[in-house]
Coordinates of C-alpha atoms in Angstrom, one line a residue:
M171 CA -0.4 0.0 0.3
R172 CA 2.9 2.4 1.0
L173 CA 4.3 1.4 -2.7
E174 CA 1.2 2.4 -4.5
R175 CA 0.8 5.2 -2.8
K176 CA 4.7 7.1 -2.7
Q177 CA 4.5 5.9 -6.8
Y178 CA 0.9 7.9 -7.2
W179 CA 2.1 11.3 -5.5
I180 CA 5.5 10.7 -7.7
A181 CA 3.4 10.8 -10.9
C182 CA 1.2 13.9 -9.4
L183 CA 4.8 15.5 -9.2
F184 CA 5.2 14.9 -12.9
L185 CA 2.4 16.3 -13.8
L186 CA 2.1 19.1 -11.8
P187 CA 4.3 21.0 -14.9
A188 CA 1.8 20.2 -17.4
L189 CA -1.7 20.7 -15.7
A190 CA 0.1 24.8 -14.2
I191 CA 0.9 24.7 -18.1
F192 CA -2.6 24.0 -18.8
G193 CA -4.4 26.1 -16.0
L194 CA -2.2 29.1 -17.3
F195 CA -2.8 29.3 -20.3
F196 CA -7.0 27.6 -20.6
Y197 CA -8.2 28.3 -17.1
Y198 CA -7.1 31.4 -16.1
P199 CA -8.0 33.1 -19.2
F200 CA -11.8 31.5 -19.1
L201 CA -12.2 32.9 -16.1
Q202 CA -10.7 35.9 -16.7
S203 CA -13.2 35.7 -20.0
I204 CA -16.1 35.5 -17.4
Y205 CA -15.7 38.5 -15.9
Y206 CA -15.0 40.4 -19.1
S207 CA -18.3 39.1 -19.8
F208 CA -20.1 41.0 -17.5
T209 CA -17.9 44.5 -18.3
Q210 CA -17.7 46.8 -21.0
W211 CA -13.9 47.4 -22.2
N212 CA -12.4 48.5 -25.5
G213 CA -9.1 46.5 -24.8
L214 CA -7.5 49.4 -23.8
K215 CA -9.2 51.2 -21.1
A216 CA -10.1 49.3 -17.8
P217 CA -12.8 47.1 -17.3
A218 CA -16.8 48.7 -15.9
F219 CA -18.9 46.7 -14.8
I220 CA -22.3 46.7 -15.7
G221 CA -24.1 43.1 -15.0
F222 CA -25.9 41.7 -17.0
D223 CA -26.6 43.9 -19.3
N224 CA -23.8 42.6 -22.6
Y225 CA -26.4 39.7 -22.5
R226 CA -29.9 41.0 -22.4
Y227 CA -28.5 43.0 -25.4
I228 CA -27.2 40.0 -27.1
F229 CA -31.1 38.7 -27.6
S230 CA -31.9 42.2 -29.0
D231 CA -28.6 43.2 -31.6
Q232 CA -30.0 42.0 -34.5
Q233 CA -26.6 40.9 -36.6
M234 CA -25.9 38.7 -33.4
L235 CA -29.9 37.3 -33.8
D236 CA -29.2 37.4 -38.0
G237 CA -26.1 35.2 -37.3
M238 CA -28.0 33.0 -34.9
K239 CA -30.4 32.4 -37.8
N240 CA -27.9 31.3 -40.4
T241 CA -26.2 29.1 -37.8
L242 CA -29.2 27.1 -37.2
K243 CA -30.0 26.5 -40.8
M244 CA -26.3 25.8 -41.5
V245 CA -27.1 22.8 -38.5
V246 CA -30.2 21.8 -40.0
F247 CA -29.0 21.8 -43.6
G248 CA -25.6 19.5 -42.3
L249 CA -28.0 16.6 -40.4
V250 CA -30.1 17.0 -42.8
V251 CA -28.6 16.9 -46.3
Q252 CA -25.3 16.6 -46.1
N253 CA -24.7 13.6 -43.4
P254 CA -27.5 11.7 -46.0
L255 CA -25.5 12.0 -49.0
A256 CA -22.2 11.2 -47.1
L257 CA -23.7 7.7 -45.5
L258 CA -24.9 7.3 -49.4
L259 CA -21.4 8.0 -51.1
A260 CA -20.1 6.1 -48.6
L261 CA -21.8 2.9 -49.0
L262 CA -21.0 3.6 -52.9
L263 CA -17.7 4.1 -52.5
N264 CA -17.4 1.1 -50.5
R265 CA -18.3 -1.1 -53.0
K266 CA -15.9 -2.9 -55.3
F267 CA -14.9 -0.8 -59.0
R268 CA -12.5 -0.2 -61.2
T269 CA -11.6 3.2 -59.8
R270 CA -13.1 3.4 -56.4
A271 CA -9.6 4.6 -54.7
F272 CA -9.6 7.2 -57.9
L273 CA -12.9 8.5 -56.2
R274 CA -12.3 8.4 -52.5
T275 CA -8.8 10.9 -53.3
S276 CA -10.9 12.9 -55.2
F277 CA -14.4 13.9 -52.2
Y278 CA -11.3 13.5 -49.7
L279 CA -8.7 16.3 -51.2
P280 CA -11.5 19.4 -50.7
I281 CA -11.2 19.3 -46.6
I282 CA -6.8 19.4 -47.1
V283 CA -6.8 22.8 -49.5
S284 CA -6.6 25.3 -47.7
L285 CA -9.7 27.3 -47.5
V286 CA -7.9 30.6 -48.6
V287 CA -6.9 28.9 -51.4
T288 CA -10.5 28.1 -51.5
S289 CA -12.5 30.8 -51.0
I290 CA -10.1 33.0 -53.8
I291 CA -10.8 30.0 -56.2
W292 CA -14.4 29.9 -55.7
G293 CA -14.5 33.9 -55.4
E294 CA -13.2 33.8 -58.8
L295 CA -16.1 31.3 -60.1
L296 CA -19.3 32.7 -58.6
K297 CA -18.6 36.6 -59.5
Y298 CA -21.2 38.1 -62.1
D299 CA -18.1 38.0 -65.1
G300 CA -17.1 34.5 -63.6
F301 CA -16.3 31.2 -64.7
L302 CA -20.0 29.9 -63.7
N303 CA -22.3 32.2 -65.0
G304 CA -20.1 32.4 -68.2
L305 CA -21.7 28.6 -68.9
L306 CA -24.5 29.8 -67.4
K307 CA -25.3 32.7 -69.7
P308 CA -26.4 30.7 -73.3
I309 CA -28.5 28.5 -70.8
I310 CA -30.9 31.0 -69.5
G311 CA -29.8 34.3 -70.4
E312 CA -28.2 37.4 -68.9
A313 CA -31.5 38.8 -67.1
H314 CA -30.9 35.6 -65.2
L315 CA -27.8 35.8 -64.0
Q316 CA -27.2 36.5 -60.7
D317 CA -24.2 37.2 -58.2
W318 CA -24.4 34.5 -56.2
L319 CA -22.1 35.7 -53.5
G320 CA -22.9 39.3 -54.1
T321 CA -26.6 39.2 -53.9
V322 CA -28.8 38.8 -50.0
Y323 CA -31.0 35.5 -51.6
T324 CA -28.3 33.8 -52.5
S325 CA -25.0 34.5 -50.5
F326 CA -25.4 32.2 -47.3
P327 CA -27.1 29.5 -50.0
T328 CA -23.4 29.2 -52.0
I329 CA -22.1 29.7 -48.2
I330 CA -23.9 26.5 -47.4
L331 CA -23.2 24.5 -50.5
L332 CA -19.6 25.4 -50.9
T333 CA -19.4 24.1 -46.5
Q334 CA -21.1 20.6 -48.3
W335 CA -18.4 20.4 -51.0
Q336 CA -16.0 20.6 -48.1
G337 CA -17.7 18.5 -45.1
I338 CA -19.6 15.6 -47.4
G339 CA -16.1 13.7 -48.5
Y340 CA -15.0 14.3 -45.4
C341 CA -18.1 12.8 -43.7
A342 CA -17.9 10.6 -45.8
L343 CA -13.8 8.6 -45.4
I344 CA -15.5 8.7 -41.7
Y345 CA -18.5 5.8 -42.9
L346 CA -16.3 4.2 -45.0
A347 CA -14.3 3.8 -42.3
G348 CA -17.1 2.7 -40.2
L349 CA -18.6 -0.1 -42.9
Q350 CA -15.1 -1.5 -43.3
S351 CA -14.9 -2.4 -39.3
I352 CA -18.4 -4.6 -39.5
P353 CA -17.5 -7.9 -40.0
P354 CA -18.3 -10.0 -42.8
D355 CA -20.3 -12.6 -40.8
I356 CA -22.3 -9.9 -39.7
Y357 CA -23.9 -9.8 -43.2
E358 CA -22.9 -13.1 -43.9
A359 CA -25.4 -14.1 -41.3
A360 CA -28.0 -12.3 -42.5
D361 CA -28.0 -13.4 -45.8
I362 CA -28.8 -17.6 -43.8
E363 CA -31.8 -14.3 -42.5
G364 CA -32.9 -13.9 -45.8
A365 CA -32.3 -9.7 -45.1
K366 CA -31.7 -8.1 -48.0
G367 CA -31.7 -4.8 -49.4
F368 CA -32.8 -1.9 -46.9
A369 CA -33.7 -4.3 -44.7
L370 CA -30.2 -5.6 -44.4
F371 CA -29.1 -1.9 -44.0
R372 CA -32.0 -0.9 -41.7
R373 CA -31.4 -3.9 -38.8
V374 CA -27.9 -4.6 -39.9
T375 CA -25.2 -1.7 -41.3
L376 CA -27.1 0.9 -39.8
P377 CA -26.8 -0.7 -35.5
M378 CA -22.9 -1.4 -36.3
L379 CA -22.4 1.6 -38.2
M380 CA -23.9 3.6 -35.5
P381 CA -20.2 5.2 -33.8
S382 CA -19.7 6.6 -37.1
V383 CA -22.4 8.0 -37.0
T384 CA -22.3 9.2 -33.9
I385 CA -18.4 10.9 -34.7
V386 CA -19.9 12.4 -37.6
L387 CA -22.6 13.9 -36.2
F388 CA -21.0 15.8 -33.6
L389 CA -18.6 16.8 -36.3
T390 CA -21.5 18.5 -38.3
I391 CA -23.1 19.8 -36.0
V392 CA -20.1 21.8 -34.2
G393 CA -18.5 22.4 -37.6
A394 CA -21.5 24.3 -38.4
L395 CA -22.3 26.5 -34.4
R396 CA -18.3 27.1 -35.5
L397 CA -19.0 28.3 -39.4
F398 CA -16.3 31.6 -39.8
D399 CA -13.9 31.1 -42.6
L400 CA -16.0 30.8 -45.3
P401 CA -18.3 33.6 -45.1
Y402 CA -15.2 35.9 -44.3
L403 CA -13.1 34.8 -46.5
L404 CA -15.8 35.2 -49.3
T405 CA -18.9 37.9 -48.0
N406 CA -18.0 39.3 -44.8
G407 CA -21.3 38.3 -43.5
G408 CA -23.0 40.7 -45.6
P409 CA -24.7 41.4 -48.3
G410 CA -26.2 43.4 -45.4
T411 CA -26.2 41.0 -42.4
S412 CA -27.7 38.0 -45.6
S413 CA -24.2 36.1 -43.8
Y414 CA -23.7 36.1 -41.1
T415 CA -22.9 34.1 -38.7
L416 CA -22.5 33.3 -34.8
F417 CA -19.0 33.3 -34.8
L418 CA -18.9 36.2 -37.5
A419 CA -21.3 38.3 -35.8
V420 CA -18.2 37.3 -32.5
Y421 CA -16.0 37.9 -34.0
N422 CA -16.6 41.5 -35.5
A423 CA -18.0 43.1 -32.4
A424 CA -14.8 42.0 -31.0
F425 CA -12.4 43.7 -33.5
K426 CA -14.1 46.0 -35.9
A427 CA -16.7 47.7 -33.3
Q428 CA -13.6 46.8 -29.9
N429 CA -16.7 46.1 -27.4
Y430 CA -14.8 43.0 -26.2
G431 CA -16.7 42.7 -23.2
Y432 CA -19.7 42.0 -25.7
A433 CA -17.9 39.8 -27.6
T434 CA -16.7 37.7 -24.8
A435 CA -20.5 37.2 -23.4
A436 CA -21.6 36.4 -26.9
G437 CA -18.7 33.9 -27.2
I438 CA -19.9 32.3 -23.5
L439 CA -23.2 31.4 -24.8
L440 CA -22.3 30.1 -27.8
A441 CA -19.9 28.1 -26.2
I442 CA -22.6 26.8 -23.3
F443 CA -24.8 26.2 -26.3
I444 CA -22.1 24.0 -27.7
I445 CA -21.3 22.0 -25.0
I446 CA -25.3 21.4 -24.5
V447 CA -26.0 20.7 -28.1
T448 CA -22.9 18.3 -28.4
V449 CA -24.2 16.5 -24.6
V450 CA -27.7 15.7 -25.5
Q451 CA -26.8 14.1 -29.7
L452 CA -23.8 11.9 -28.0
A453 CA -26.6 11.0 -25.0
V454 CA -29.1 9.9 -27.8
T455 CA -27.0 8.5 -30.2
R456 CA -24.4 6.6 -28.1
R457 CA -27.7 5.0 -26.8
R458 CA -28.2 3.1 -30.2
E459 CA -24.4 2.2 -30.8
V460 CA -23.6 -1.4 -31.1
E461 CA -20.6 -3.4 -30.0
L462 CA -18.5 -5.4 -32.4

């Protein structure tokens, strides 16, 4: 017993430097940010305590509300469209055919390309006199052409589609890994029992794939809630606030309006919301997981 206790305290001693560094660069700033969220602070002058005013103002700030609305749209679209398409793509890529390796690489490439490069390329393709409108002009006529990133009604839907172009291949890769981890014996047993087609997918494949579903849903929800890069690089939230996201609204409140106390309050609410949503999602999906 004495030896085990001695080893325990030795282990704690070795952990102390790491815990100290982690506390200094994570917990201390986090606690500071909670304090700043109750203040009016521009980053230069001493913060002035204003209580819950920042939190109250969030729900009357039109930019923040538009960011919340667009972010929720992104979450719903990711769950309803991106995940089923990624699963379908993974099922297709799991079959044996000649160009399978090439297609797997092709669908994964968008996620490893720099977002800055991606934004520059898509910005050029989607502008009014860009490549896409050049293709559409003979088909629909010049009167119906759109500045896809420059109009209120098309800017955010276009950004949503670009995120799907990036995310579907990555999610499909996770689903594909899950499909390949399912033992062939299970399918052989299901074949003997007469399970075919959609019944085989619903009763065998999907339950065995639930760990991958849990991961993909988690990444989709968190990624949508944290969406910042593409709207910032392509439209900066415009025109107006039509392509604002919650992260972009927080960024602009901090670095453009220099209202760091308000931005910190919004960031804390966003973090709490992400934690709640992910905890609920993980609790629901993990109940359906099947051990291999």
